[in-house]
Structures are given as C-alpha cells and as structure tokens.
Short mmCIF file of C-alpha atoms and ligand atoms in Angstrom, two decimals:
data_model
loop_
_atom_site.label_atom_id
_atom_site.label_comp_id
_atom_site.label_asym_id
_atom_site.label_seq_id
_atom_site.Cartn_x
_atom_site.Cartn_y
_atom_site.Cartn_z
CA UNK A 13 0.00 0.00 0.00
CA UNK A 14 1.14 3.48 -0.45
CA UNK A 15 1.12 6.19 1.88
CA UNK A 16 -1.62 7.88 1.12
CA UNK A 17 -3.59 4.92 0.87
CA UNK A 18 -2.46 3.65 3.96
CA UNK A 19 -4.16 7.20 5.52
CA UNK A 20 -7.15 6.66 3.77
CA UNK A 21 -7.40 2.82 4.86
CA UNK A 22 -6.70 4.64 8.38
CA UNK A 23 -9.20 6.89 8.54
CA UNK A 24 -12.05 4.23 6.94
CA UNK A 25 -10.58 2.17 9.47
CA UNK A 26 -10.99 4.86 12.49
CA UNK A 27 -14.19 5.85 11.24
CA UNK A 28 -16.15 2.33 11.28
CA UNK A 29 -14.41 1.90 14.76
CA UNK A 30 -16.21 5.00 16.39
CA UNK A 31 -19.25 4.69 14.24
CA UNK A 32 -19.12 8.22 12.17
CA UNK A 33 -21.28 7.51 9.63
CA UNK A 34 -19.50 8.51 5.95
CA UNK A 35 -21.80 11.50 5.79
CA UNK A 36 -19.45 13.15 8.87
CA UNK A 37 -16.13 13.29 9.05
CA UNK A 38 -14.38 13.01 11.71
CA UNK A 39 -13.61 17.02 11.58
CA UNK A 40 -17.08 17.20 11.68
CA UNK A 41 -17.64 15.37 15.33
CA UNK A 42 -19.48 17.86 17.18
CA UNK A 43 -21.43 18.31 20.82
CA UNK A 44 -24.87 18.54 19.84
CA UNK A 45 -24.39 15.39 17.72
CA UNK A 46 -22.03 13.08 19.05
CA UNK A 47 -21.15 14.20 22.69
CA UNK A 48 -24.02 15.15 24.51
CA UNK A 49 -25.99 11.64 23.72
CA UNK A 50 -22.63 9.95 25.35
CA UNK A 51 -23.27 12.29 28.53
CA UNK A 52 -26.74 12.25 28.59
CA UNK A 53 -27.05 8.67 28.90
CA UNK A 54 -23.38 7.89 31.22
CA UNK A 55 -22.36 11.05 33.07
CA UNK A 56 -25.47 13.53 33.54
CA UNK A 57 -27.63 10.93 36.07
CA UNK A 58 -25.00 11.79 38.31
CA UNK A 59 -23.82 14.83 36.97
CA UNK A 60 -26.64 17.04 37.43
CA UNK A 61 -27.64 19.43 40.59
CA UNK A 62 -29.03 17.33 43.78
CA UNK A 63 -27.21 14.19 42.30
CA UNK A 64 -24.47 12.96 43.87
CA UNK A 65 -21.29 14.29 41.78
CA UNK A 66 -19.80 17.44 42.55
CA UNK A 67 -20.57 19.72 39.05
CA UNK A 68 -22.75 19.28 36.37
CA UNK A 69 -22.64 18.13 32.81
CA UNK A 70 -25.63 19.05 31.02
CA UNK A 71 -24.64 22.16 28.55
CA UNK A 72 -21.97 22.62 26.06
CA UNK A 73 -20.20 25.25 28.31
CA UNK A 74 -20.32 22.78 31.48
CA UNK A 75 -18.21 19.79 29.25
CA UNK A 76 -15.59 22.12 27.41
CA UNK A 77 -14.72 23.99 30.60
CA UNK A 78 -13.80 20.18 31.89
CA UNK A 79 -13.11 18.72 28.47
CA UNK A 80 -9.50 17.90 29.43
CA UNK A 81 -10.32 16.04 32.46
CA UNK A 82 -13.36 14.58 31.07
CA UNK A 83 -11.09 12.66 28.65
CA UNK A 84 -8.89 11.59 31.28
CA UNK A 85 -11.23 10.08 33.46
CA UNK A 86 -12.58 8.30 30.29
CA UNK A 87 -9.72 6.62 28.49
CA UNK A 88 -8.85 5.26 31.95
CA UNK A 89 -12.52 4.39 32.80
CA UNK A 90 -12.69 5.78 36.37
CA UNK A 91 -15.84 7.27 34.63
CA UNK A 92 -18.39 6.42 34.51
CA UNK A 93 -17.69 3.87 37.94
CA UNK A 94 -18.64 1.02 37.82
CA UNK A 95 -15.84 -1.65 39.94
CA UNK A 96 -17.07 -5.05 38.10
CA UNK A 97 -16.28 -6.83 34.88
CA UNK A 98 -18.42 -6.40 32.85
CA UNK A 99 -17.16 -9.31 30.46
CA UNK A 100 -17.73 -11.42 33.61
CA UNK A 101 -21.35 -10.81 33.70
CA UNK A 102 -23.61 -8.12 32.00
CA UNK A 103 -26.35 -6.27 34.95
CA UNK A 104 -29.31 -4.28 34.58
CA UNK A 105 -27.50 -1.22 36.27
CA UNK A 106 -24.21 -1.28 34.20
CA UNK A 107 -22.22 1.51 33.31
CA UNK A 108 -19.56 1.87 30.90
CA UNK A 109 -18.34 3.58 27.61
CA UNK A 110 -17.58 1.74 24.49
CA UNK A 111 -13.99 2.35 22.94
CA UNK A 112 -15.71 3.78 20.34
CA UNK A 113 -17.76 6.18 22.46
CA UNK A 114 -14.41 6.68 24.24
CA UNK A 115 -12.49 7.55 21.09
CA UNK A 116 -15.36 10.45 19.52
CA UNK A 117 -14.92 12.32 23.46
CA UNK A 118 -10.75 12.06 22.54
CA UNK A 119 -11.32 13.15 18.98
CA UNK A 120 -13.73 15.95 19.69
CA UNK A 121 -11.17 17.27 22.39
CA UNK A 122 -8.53 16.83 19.67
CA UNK A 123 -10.68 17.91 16.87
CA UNK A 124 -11.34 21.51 18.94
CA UNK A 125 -14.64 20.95 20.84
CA UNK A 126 -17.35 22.10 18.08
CA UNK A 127 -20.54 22.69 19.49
CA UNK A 128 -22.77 22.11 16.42
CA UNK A 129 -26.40 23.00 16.32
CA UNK A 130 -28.68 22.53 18.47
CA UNK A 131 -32.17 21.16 17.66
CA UNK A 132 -35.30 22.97 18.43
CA UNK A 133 -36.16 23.09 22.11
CA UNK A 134 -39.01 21.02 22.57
CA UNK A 135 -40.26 22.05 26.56
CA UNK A 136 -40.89 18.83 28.30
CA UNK A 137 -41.83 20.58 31.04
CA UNK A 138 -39.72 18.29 33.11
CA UNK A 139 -36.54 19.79 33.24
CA UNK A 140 -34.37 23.36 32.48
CA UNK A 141 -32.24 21.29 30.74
CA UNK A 142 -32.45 22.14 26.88
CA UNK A 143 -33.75 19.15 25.14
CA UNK A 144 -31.70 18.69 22.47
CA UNK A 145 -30.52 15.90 19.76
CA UNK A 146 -31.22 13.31 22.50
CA UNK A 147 -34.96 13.03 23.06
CA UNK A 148 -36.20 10.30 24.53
CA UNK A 149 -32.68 9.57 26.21
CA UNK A 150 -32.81 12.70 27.52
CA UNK A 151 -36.35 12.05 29.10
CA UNK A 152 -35.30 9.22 30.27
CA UNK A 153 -32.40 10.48 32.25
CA UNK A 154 -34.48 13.11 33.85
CA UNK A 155 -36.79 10.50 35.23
CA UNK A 156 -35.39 8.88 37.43
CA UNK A 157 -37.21 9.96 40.54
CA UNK A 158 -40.70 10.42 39.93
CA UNK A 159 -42.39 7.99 41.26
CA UNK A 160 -43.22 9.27 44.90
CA UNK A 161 -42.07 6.66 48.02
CA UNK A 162 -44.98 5.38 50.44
CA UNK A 163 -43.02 5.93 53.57
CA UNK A 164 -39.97 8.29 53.99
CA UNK A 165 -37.81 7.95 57.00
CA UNK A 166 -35.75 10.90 58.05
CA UNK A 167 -32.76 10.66 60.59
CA UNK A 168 -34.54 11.63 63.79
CA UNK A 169 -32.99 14.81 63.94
CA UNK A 170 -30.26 16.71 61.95
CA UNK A 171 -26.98 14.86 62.65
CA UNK A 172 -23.66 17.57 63.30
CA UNK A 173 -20.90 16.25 61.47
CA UNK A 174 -17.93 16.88 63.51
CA UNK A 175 -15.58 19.54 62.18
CA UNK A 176 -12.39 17.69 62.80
CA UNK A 177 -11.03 16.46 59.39
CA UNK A 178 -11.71 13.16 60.07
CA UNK A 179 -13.66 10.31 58.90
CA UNK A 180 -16.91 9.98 61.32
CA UNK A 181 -18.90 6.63 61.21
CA UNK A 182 -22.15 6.71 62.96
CA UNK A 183 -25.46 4.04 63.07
CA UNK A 184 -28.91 5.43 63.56
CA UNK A 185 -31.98 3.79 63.96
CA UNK A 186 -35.43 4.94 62.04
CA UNK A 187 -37.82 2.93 63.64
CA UNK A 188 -40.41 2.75 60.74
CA UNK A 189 -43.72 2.75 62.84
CA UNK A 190 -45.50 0.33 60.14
CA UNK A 191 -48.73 -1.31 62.08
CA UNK A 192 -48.91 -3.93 59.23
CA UNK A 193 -46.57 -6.33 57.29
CA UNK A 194 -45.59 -4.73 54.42
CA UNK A 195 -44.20 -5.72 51.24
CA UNK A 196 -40.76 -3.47 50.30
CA UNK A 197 -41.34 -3.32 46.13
CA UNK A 198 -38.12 -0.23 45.74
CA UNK A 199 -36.13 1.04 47.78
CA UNK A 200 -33.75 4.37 47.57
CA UNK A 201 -31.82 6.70 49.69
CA UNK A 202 -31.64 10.40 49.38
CA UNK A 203 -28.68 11.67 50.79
CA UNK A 204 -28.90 15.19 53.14
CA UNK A 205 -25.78 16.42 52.84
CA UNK A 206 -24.63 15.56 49.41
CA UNK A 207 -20.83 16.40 49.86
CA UNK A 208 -19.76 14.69 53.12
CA UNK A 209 -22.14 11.40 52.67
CA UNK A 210 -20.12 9.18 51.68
CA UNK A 211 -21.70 6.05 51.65
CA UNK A 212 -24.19 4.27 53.74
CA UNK A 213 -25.42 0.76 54.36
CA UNK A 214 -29.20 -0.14 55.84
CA UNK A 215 -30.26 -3.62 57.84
CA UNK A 216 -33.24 -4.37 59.35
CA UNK A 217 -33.91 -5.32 62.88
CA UNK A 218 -37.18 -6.80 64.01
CA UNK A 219 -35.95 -7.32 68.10
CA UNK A 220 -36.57 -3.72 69.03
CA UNK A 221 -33.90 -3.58 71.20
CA UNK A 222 -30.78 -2.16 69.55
CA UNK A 223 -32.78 1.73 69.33
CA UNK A 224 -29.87 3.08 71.59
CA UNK A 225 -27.79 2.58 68.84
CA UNK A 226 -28.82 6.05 67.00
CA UNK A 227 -26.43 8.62 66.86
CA UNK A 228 -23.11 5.82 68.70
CA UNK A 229 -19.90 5.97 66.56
CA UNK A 230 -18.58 3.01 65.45
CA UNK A 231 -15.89 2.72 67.88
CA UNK A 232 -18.26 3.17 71.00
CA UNK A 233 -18.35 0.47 73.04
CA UNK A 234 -22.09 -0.52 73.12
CA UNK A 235 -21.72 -1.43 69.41
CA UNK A 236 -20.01 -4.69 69.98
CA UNK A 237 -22.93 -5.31 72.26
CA UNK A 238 -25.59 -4.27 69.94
CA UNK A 239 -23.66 -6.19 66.94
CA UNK A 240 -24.11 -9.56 68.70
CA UNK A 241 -28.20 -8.85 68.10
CA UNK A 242 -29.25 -11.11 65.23
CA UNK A 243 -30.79 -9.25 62.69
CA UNK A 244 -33.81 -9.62 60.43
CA UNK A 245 -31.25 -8.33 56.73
CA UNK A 246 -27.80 -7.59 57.89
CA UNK A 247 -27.57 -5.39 54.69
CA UNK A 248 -30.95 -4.59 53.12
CA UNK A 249 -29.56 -1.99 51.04
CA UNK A 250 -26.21 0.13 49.77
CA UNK A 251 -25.97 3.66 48.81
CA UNK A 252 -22.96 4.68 46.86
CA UNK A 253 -23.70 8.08 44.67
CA UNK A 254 -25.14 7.27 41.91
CA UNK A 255 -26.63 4.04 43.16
CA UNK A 256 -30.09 4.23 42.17
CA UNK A 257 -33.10 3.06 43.71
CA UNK A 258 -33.21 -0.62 43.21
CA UNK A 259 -36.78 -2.24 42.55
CA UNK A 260 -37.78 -5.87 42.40
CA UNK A 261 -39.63 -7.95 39.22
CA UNK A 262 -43.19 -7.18 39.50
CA UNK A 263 -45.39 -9.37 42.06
CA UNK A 264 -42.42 -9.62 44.06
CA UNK A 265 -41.30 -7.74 47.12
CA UNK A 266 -39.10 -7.87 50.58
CA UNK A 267 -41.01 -8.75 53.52
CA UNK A 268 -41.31 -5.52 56.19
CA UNK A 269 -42.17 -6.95 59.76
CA UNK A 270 -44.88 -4.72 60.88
CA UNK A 271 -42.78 -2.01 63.61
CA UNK A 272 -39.34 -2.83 62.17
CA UNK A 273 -36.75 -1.32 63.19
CA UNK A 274 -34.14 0.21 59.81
CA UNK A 275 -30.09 0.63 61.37
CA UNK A 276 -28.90 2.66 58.85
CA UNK A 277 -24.47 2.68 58.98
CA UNK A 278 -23.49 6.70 57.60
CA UNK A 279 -20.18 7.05 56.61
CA UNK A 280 -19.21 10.43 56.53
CA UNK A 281 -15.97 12.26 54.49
CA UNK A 282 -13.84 14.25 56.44
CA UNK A 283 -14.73 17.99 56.94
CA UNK A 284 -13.03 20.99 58.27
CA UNK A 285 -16.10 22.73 59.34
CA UNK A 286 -19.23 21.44 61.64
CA UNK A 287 -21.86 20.48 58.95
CA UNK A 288 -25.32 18.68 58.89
CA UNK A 289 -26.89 15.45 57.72
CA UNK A 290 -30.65 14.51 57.84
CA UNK A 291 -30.60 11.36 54.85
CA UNK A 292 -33.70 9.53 54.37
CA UNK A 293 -34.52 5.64 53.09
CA UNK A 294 -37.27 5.94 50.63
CA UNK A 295 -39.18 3.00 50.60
CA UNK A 296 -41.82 1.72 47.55
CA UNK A 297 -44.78 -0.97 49.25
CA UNK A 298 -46.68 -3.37 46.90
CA UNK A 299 -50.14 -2.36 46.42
CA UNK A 300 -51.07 -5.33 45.13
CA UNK A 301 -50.75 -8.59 46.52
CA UNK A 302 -47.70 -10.20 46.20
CA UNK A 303 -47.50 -13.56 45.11
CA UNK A 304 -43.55 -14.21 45.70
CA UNK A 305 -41.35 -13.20 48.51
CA UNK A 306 -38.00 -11.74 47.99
CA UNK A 307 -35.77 -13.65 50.02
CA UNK A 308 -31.69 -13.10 50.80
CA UNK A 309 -29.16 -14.92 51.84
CA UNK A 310 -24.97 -14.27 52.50
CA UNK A 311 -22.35 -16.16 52.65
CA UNK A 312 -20.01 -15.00 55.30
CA UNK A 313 -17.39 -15.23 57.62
CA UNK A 314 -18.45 -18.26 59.25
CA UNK A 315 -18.70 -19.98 55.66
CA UNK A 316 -15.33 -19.82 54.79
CA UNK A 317 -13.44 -22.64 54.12
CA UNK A 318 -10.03 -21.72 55.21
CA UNK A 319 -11.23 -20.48 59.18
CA UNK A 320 -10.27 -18.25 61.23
CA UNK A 321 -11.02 -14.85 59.59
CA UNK A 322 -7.99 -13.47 60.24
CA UNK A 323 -5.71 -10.82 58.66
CA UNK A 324 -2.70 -10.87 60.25
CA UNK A 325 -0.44 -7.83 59.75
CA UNK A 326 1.37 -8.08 56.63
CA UNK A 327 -0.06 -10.82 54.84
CA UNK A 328 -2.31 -10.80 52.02
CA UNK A 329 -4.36 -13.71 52.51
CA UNK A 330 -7.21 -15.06 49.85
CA UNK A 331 -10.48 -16.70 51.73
CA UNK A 332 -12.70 -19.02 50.04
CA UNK A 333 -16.41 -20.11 50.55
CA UNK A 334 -17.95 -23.36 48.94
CA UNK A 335 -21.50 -23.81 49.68
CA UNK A 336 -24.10 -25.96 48.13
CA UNK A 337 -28.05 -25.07 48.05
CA UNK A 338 -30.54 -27.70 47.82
CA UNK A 339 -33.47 -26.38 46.26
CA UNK A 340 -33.37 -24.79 42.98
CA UNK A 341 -33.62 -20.16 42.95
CA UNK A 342 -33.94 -17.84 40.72
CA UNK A 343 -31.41 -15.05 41.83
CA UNK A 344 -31.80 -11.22 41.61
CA UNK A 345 -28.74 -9.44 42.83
CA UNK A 346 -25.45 -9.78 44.35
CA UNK A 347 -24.14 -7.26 46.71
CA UNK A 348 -20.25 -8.17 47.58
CA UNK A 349 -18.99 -6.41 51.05
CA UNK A 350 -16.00 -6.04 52.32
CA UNK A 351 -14.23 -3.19 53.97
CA UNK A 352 -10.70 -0.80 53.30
CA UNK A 353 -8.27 -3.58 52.76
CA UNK A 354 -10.44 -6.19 50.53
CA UNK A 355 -8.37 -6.40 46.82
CA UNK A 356 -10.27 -8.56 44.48
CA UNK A 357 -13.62 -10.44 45.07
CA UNK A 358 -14.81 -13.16 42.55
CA UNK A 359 -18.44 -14.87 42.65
CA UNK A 360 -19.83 -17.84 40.77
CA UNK A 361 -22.02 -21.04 41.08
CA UNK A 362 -21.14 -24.69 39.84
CA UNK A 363 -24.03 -26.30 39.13
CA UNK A 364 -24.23 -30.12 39.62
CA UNK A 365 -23.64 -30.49 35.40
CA UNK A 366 -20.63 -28.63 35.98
CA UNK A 367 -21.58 -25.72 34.12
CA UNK A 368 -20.20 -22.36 35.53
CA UNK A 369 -22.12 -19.47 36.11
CA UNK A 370 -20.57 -15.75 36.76
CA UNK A 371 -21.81 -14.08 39.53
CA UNK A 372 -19.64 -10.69 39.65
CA UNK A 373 -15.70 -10.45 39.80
CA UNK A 374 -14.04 -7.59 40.97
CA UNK A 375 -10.43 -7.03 40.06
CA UNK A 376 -9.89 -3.51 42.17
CA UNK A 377 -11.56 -3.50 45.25
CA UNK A 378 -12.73 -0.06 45.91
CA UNK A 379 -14.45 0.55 49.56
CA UNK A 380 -16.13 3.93 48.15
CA UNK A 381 -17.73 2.16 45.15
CA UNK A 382 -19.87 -0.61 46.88
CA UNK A 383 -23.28 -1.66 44.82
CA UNK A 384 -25.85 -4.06 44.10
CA UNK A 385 -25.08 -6.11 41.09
CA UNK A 386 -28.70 -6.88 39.50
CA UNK A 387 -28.82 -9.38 36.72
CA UNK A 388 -30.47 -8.37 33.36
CA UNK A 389 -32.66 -11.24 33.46
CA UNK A 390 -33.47 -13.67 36.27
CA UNK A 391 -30.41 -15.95 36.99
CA UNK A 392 -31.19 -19.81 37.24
CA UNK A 393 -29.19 -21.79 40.32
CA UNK A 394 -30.70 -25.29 40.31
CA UNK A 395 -30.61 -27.22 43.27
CA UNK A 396 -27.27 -29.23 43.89
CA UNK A 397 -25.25 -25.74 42.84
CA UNK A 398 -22.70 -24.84 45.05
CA UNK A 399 -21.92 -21.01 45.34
CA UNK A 400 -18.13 -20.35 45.30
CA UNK A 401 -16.68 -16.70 46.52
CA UNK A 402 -12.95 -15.90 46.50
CA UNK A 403 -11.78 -12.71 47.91
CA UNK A 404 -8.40 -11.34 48.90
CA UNK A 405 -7.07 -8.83 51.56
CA UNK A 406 -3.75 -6.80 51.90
CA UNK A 407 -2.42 -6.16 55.58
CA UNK A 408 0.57 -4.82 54.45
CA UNK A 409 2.42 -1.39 54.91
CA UNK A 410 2.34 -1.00 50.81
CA UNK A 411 -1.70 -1.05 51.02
CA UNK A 412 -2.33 2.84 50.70
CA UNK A 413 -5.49 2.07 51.83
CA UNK A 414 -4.53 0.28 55.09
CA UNK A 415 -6.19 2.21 58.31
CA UNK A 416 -2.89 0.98 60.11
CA UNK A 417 0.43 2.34 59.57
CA UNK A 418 2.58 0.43 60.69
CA UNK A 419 -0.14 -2.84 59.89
CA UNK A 420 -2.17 -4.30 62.92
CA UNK A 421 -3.89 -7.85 63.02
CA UNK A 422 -7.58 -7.05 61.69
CA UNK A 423 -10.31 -9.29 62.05
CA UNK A 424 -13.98 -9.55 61.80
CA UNK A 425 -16.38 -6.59 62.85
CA UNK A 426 -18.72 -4.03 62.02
CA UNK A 427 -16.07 -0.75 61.91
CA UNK A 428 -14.48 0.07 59.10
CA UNK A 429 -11.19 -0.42 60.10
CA UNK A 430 -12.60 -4.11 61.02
CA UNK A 431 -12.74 -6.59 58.07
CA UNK A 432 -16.01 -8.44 56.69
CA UNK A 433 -16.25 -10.94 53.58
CA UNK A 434 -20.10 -10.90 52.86
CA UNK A 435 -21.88 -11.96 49.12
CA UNK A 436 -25.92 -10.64 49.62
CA UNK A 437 -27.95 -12.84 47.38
CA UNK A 438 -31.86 -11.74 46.66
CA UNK A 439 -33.44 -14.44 45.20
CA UNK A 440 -36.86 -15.62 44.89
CA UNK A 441 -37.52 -19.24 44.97
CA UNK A 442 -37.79 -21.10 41.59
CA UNK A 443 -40.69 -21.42 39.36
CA UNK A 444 -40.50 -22.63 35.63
CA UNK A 445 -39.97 -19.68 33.42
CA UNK A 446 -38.14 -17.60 35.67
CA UNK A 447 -34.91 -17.53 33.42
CA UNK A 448 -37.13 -15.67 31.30
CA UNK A 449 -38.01 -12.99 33.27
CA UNK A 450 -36.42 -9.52 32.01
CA UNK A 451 -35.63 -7.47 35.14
CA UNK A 452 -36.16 -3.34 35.51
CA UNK A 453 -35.61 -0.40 37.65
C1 HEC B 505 -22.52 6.98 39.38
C2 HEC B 505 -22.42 8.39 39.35
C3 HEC B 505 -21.48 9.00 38.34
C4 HEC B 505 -21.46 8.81 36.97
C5 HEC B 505 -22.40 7.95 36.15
C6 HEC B 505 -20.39 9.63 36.46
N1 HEC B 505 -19.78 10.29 37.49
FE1 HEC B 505 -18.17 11.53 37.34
N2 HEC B 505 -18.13 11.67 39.37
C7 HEC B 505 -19.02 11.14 40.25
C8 HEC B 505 -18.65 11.48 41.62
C9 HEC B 505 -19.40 11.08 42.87
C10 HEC B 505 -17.46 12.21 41.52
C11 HEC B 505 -16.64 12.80 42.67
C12 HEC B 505 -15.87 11.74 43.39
C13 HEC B 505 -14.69 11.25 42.65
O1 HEC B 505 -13.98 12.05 42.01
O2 HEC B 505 -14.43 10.05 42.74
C14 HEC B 505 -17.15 12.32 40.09
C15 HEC B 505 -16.04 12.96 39.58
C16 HEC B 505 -15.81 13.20 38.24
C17 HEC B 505 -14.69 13.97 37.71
C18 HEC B 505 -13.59 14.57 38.55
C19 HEC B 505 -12.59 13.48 38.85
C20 HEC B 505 -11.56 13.87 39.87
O3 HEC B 505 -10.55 13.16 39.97
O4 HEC B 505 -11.77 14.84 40.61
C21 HEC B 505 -14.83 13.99 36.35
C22 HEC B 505 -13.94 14.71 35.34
C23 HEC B 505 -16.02 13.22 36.02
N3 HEC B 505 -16.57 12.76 37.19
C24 HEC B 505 -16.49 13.01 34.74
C25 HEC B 505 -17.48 12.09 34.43
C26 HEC B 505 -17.84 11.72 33.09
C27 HEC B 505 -17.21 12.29 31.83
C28 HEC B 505 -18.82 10.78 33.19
C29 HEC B 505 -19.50 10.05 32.08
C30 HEC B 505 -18.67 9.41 31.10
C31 HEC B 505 -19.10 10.59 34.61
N4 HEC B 505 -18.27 11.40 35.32
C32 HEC B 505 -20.05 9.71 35.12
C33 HEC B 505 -20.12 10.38 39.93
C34 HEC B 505 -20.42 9.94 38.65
#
C-alpha cells in the first residue's frame, strides 16, 4: 500500500471503529451530535444538581470547561464507575463507555470541541435542561425519581458532622412505625448532605432492642454489644452516589415486619467545618398482593473454608467459601462487602452439570464504590449448585489504603477499620420460566 492509501485505509478504518457515519467526518464530530448523547445517557444521572457528583454536565459550556479532564477520566474508565467486569457478567444497572464512544470524546477534544447546532427546544416541562438531539434519552435520564415513596424515613434529627477532618462513622436507627406487614417493592436513599455522605449501608432489625444505637460511633463500646443482636437483613440496602433506587420484578417484594426497626451505617468524608446530615430511606410498598417473597441470603465469615477470619499484619491472605443449596432459585442481585483492605472479590455457582455461572468479579476492590449487582434477566441456580466466593485482603504497609500504619492484626467486625467478607444474594424461589423474566428499575 502506499502512503496515502495507507491514511485513507486509516481513517475508513478509524471511522467504522467510532461509528461516524461517511456523511461526517471526523472534523465534523461535534457536541450537539455526538457528545451530549454519550453524557446524557453515562455522566449527567450523576452529573446534574441534587445528584451525587460534585458539578454538572448538562450544557456545552459545562463539558468544554472540563473537556481535558473529562477525557482523562474516560480513556482510563474511572468514569463512569462502575468496579465489576463487565465481560464477567452483564447487569441491569451497568455503566460503561464503548472504545468507540471513548475515542469520539478524545477526537472531539482533539478535533477543537465544536458545538454544532442545536435542535429545536421542545419544553418537556420536566426539566431546564435544553432538550436537544437526544430526546427520549434525555427524558429518560431526567426520570429517574418520579415515582413518589410510600413511607420516607428521616434521621430523627439533623446529625452535626464533627468539624475535625476526620472520617466519622455513625449508626442510627429509624424505627419505621408500620402497624402492618408490608411488602418493600423499591427502595432508595436520598442523601442530606450531598458532599460529606459518603456512603451508607441499611439492615433491618425486628428485636426492638438495639434503638440506643442512634447517633453511637462506630468505635463506641455498646456497638459490639448491639452487633451480637441477630438481625432480620444484615444489609438490606447500599448507597454509593449514583446508586439508584433498586426495585424488584413485579409481584415480588421484601417482607417488612410490621414495627421494624431500619439501622442505617453513615459514613461520613472528612470535613473541616461542623456540617449537617438529615438522609432519608425511601421506601416503595406493593399495592397489590404479592405472590412471591424476595428472600436473601450471604455467605459470610463463618462460611469460609479456610477459618479463622484473620488478617494478620502483613499478609495478604485469599479466603474461600464453597456452599451448596438444595433447592433450585432464581437469583436477583449480588451485593459483595468487604471493607478498606479487601483487593479482588470473585463470585460464581457450579451447578451439579458442571456448568459455571458468573456471579460478579471484581479485580480492584474499591471501599467507596460498593453496589448491588442486579442481573439483566433472572439468573437460574438449580438445586445441587454450590456457590463459590474468592476474595483477597492486603495487611501490608504498601496497602495505601490500610487504616494501620505500621499494619495491625484485623479481624472480623462491624467498623471500618474491622474486616467483613459478605456476598448478599436476593433471590426468589424457583418457578419454571423464571430464566425468562427480564428485570427493571
Ligand atoms: C454513578 C455516578 C457518576 C457517573 C455515572 C459519572 N460520574 Fe463523574 N463523578 C461522580 C462522583 C461522585 C465524583 C466525585 C468523586 C470522585 O472524584 O471520585 C465524580 C467525579 C468526576 C470527575 C472529577 C474526577 C476527579 O478526579 O476529581 C470527572 C472529570 C467526572 N466525574 C467526569 C465524568 C464523566 C465524563 C462521566 C460520564 C462518562 C461521569 N463522570 C459519570 C459520579 C459519577
């Protein structure tokens, strides 16, 4: 090949790759057109005001005045975040940019940001955001939220975030007052102060007694009393930002014990200054009857293979669980836990014809970036399967994210700087067709 054919193979080549259509040329790549329908749909349901990341990306201005970073935090996918693999198994929530979507952001950037036209407004009513090239996308995006909660439960009162620069744990407890059983169809989280909530975790206890635990830090005392309490979900529900509301297949729903108790674990970031926190658990009850009870189950601690759960100081020890179900399931979600020094976590079944089936695997570990995995479709386990989870730890003084310098022993408990290997399983138990069943938000 010549030269110049070579460039012309190259650019054919380029342009099939990213999906420019021969009517545009690459020069041509501009926001209206090819950008904002990448945003729209990956970066704006978190980049928007009252979501959870820290500046918006909605107009043309708000994306070139970060265009440089914006392609950073693309080409080496710490945005949008999403910790699994996706080749591993595909989920209903997924996020993630195609190389080819990946390559238009880096040739617009390179190309000189043009902004193209805009397509008449068209007022939805819903939103000041212009509605541009991206209809129904758009729409969709802006959403999210309207479907109003049947019970919303507010921390009792607003919560002072100590001013201190450091990292401040706390459980509270929103008693939910229900005089009936209820059946839990969605559940969300808002949170109240949108730059120190960092993350938070929800169980459910149905004792009643464990109410003095609103307001304790972790480290207070009375939590390792309170944390020998058997609860009714250890971990009903994770917020991360951007973590959705997460609903169940129609028909189906999470028991509520009438007068249950929610324990909701805050983590919040470090702050110079006293601030405030009142979050809230939204919660979504069937209407209708429900015919099928969401169940869970996790593997833990106590399930692991190679006993005790142990990290000494230094080591970087794997722990493995093998555990067999008898009756067949139909699984929802997985939601794998572990705390600041967990490295990779891997999840999968083997069922009794030796097939393998992914569950999630995680190849970073990232504490901050905890969700619930839910499958596209229902997920088959027949009975006989055994459920196999791997995950690893570092103790060591490399670990940037160790909470010891120099490394302590760290074991199992509910602080942060304590360890925990949990999988969360939802699952409903099996009925013909289930495999079938397409799940949504
Ligand atoms: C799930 C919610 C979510 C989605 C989706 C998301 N972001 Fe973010 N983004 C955040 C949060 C939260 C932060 C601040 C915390 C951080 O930097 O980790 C952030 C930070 C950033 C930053 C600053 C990074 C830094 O190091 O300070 C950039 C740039 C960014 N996002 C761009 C994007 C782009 C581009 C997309 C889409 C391709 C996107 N984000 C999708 C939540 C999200």
């Amino acid at each position: 090949m010549t030269n110049n054919n070579q460039g012309i193979f190259l650019v054919i080549a380029l342009m099939l790759y990213v999906n420019i259509s021969f009517a545009q040329k690459v020069s041509e790549i501009n926001f209206y057109d090819n950008i904002a329908p990448i945003i729209y749909k990956n970066c704006t349901p978190c980049h928007q005001p009252n979501k959870s990341a820290p500046f918006s990306l909605i107009k043309y201005e708000d994306v070139v005045k970060r265009a440089k970073f914006i392609g950073r935090v693309t080409q080496s996918r710490y945005m949008p975040p999403f910790p699994a693999d996706r080749k591993f198994q595909s989920y209903l929530n997924e996020r993630g940019l195609t190389v080819g979507e990946i390559t238009t952001i880096k040739l617009w950037i390179e190309g000189g940001m043009l902004e193209g036209s805009e397509k008449p407004v068209v007022d939805s009513g819903r939103s000041s955001v212009p509605q541009s090239n991206v209809g129904s996308l758009q729409s969709s995006v802006f959403s999210l939220q309207e479907k109003v909660p049947d019970l919303v439960l507010k921390i009792n009162k607003p919560y002072q975030i100590l001013g201190e620069n450091i990292e401040d744990f706390r459980f509270f407890s929103l008693p939910s007052n229900t005089k009936k059983d209820e059946y839990i169809e969605a559940i969300g989280f808002t949170a109240g102060n949108k730059k120190l909530v960092h993350h938070s975790r929800l169980m459910v206890d149905t004792t009643n007694n464990i109410r003095e635990i609103d307001g304790l830090s972790e480290t207070d005392l009375k939590v390792y009393e309170f944390q020998k309490t058997t609860l009714k979900d250890e971990f009903l529900y994770g917020w991360v930002p951007g973590n959705d509301k997460i609903s169940f297949p129609k028909g189906t729903g999470i028991k509520l014990n009438a007068n249950s108790d929610f324990i909701l674990n805050m983590h919040y970031a470090p702050s110079p200054v006293i601030e405030t926190d009142q979050s809230e658990i939204l919660l979504f009850f069937a209407k209708q009857k429900v015919e099928r009870e969401v169940k869970n189950f996790t593997l833990r601690e106590n399930d692991i293979s190679n006993k005790p759960f142990l990290i000494k100081s230094g080591e970087k020890p794997t722990f493995y669980i093998a555990k067999k179900i008898e009756k067949s399931i139909s699984l929802i979600s997985v939601l794998p836990h572990a705390h600041l020094i967990g490295k990779t976590f891997r999840a999968f079944v083997v069922t009794p014809d030796g097939e393998v089936v992914n569950l999630v695997k995680i190849d970073n570990w990232d504490f901050n970036w905890q969700m619930t995995y839910q499958f596209k479709k229902l997920l088959k386990i027949p009975a006989g399967s055994t459920f196999i989870v791997e995950a690893s730890y570092d103790n060591s003084a490399e670990n940037p994210e160790n909470p010891n310098i120099p490394p302590k022993d760290i074991g199992y408990g509910w602080g942060t700087k304590d360890e925990m290997l949990n999988l969360v399983l939802y699952y409903l138990d099996y009925k013909e067709g289930d495999e079938r069943i397409e799940q949504s938000h």
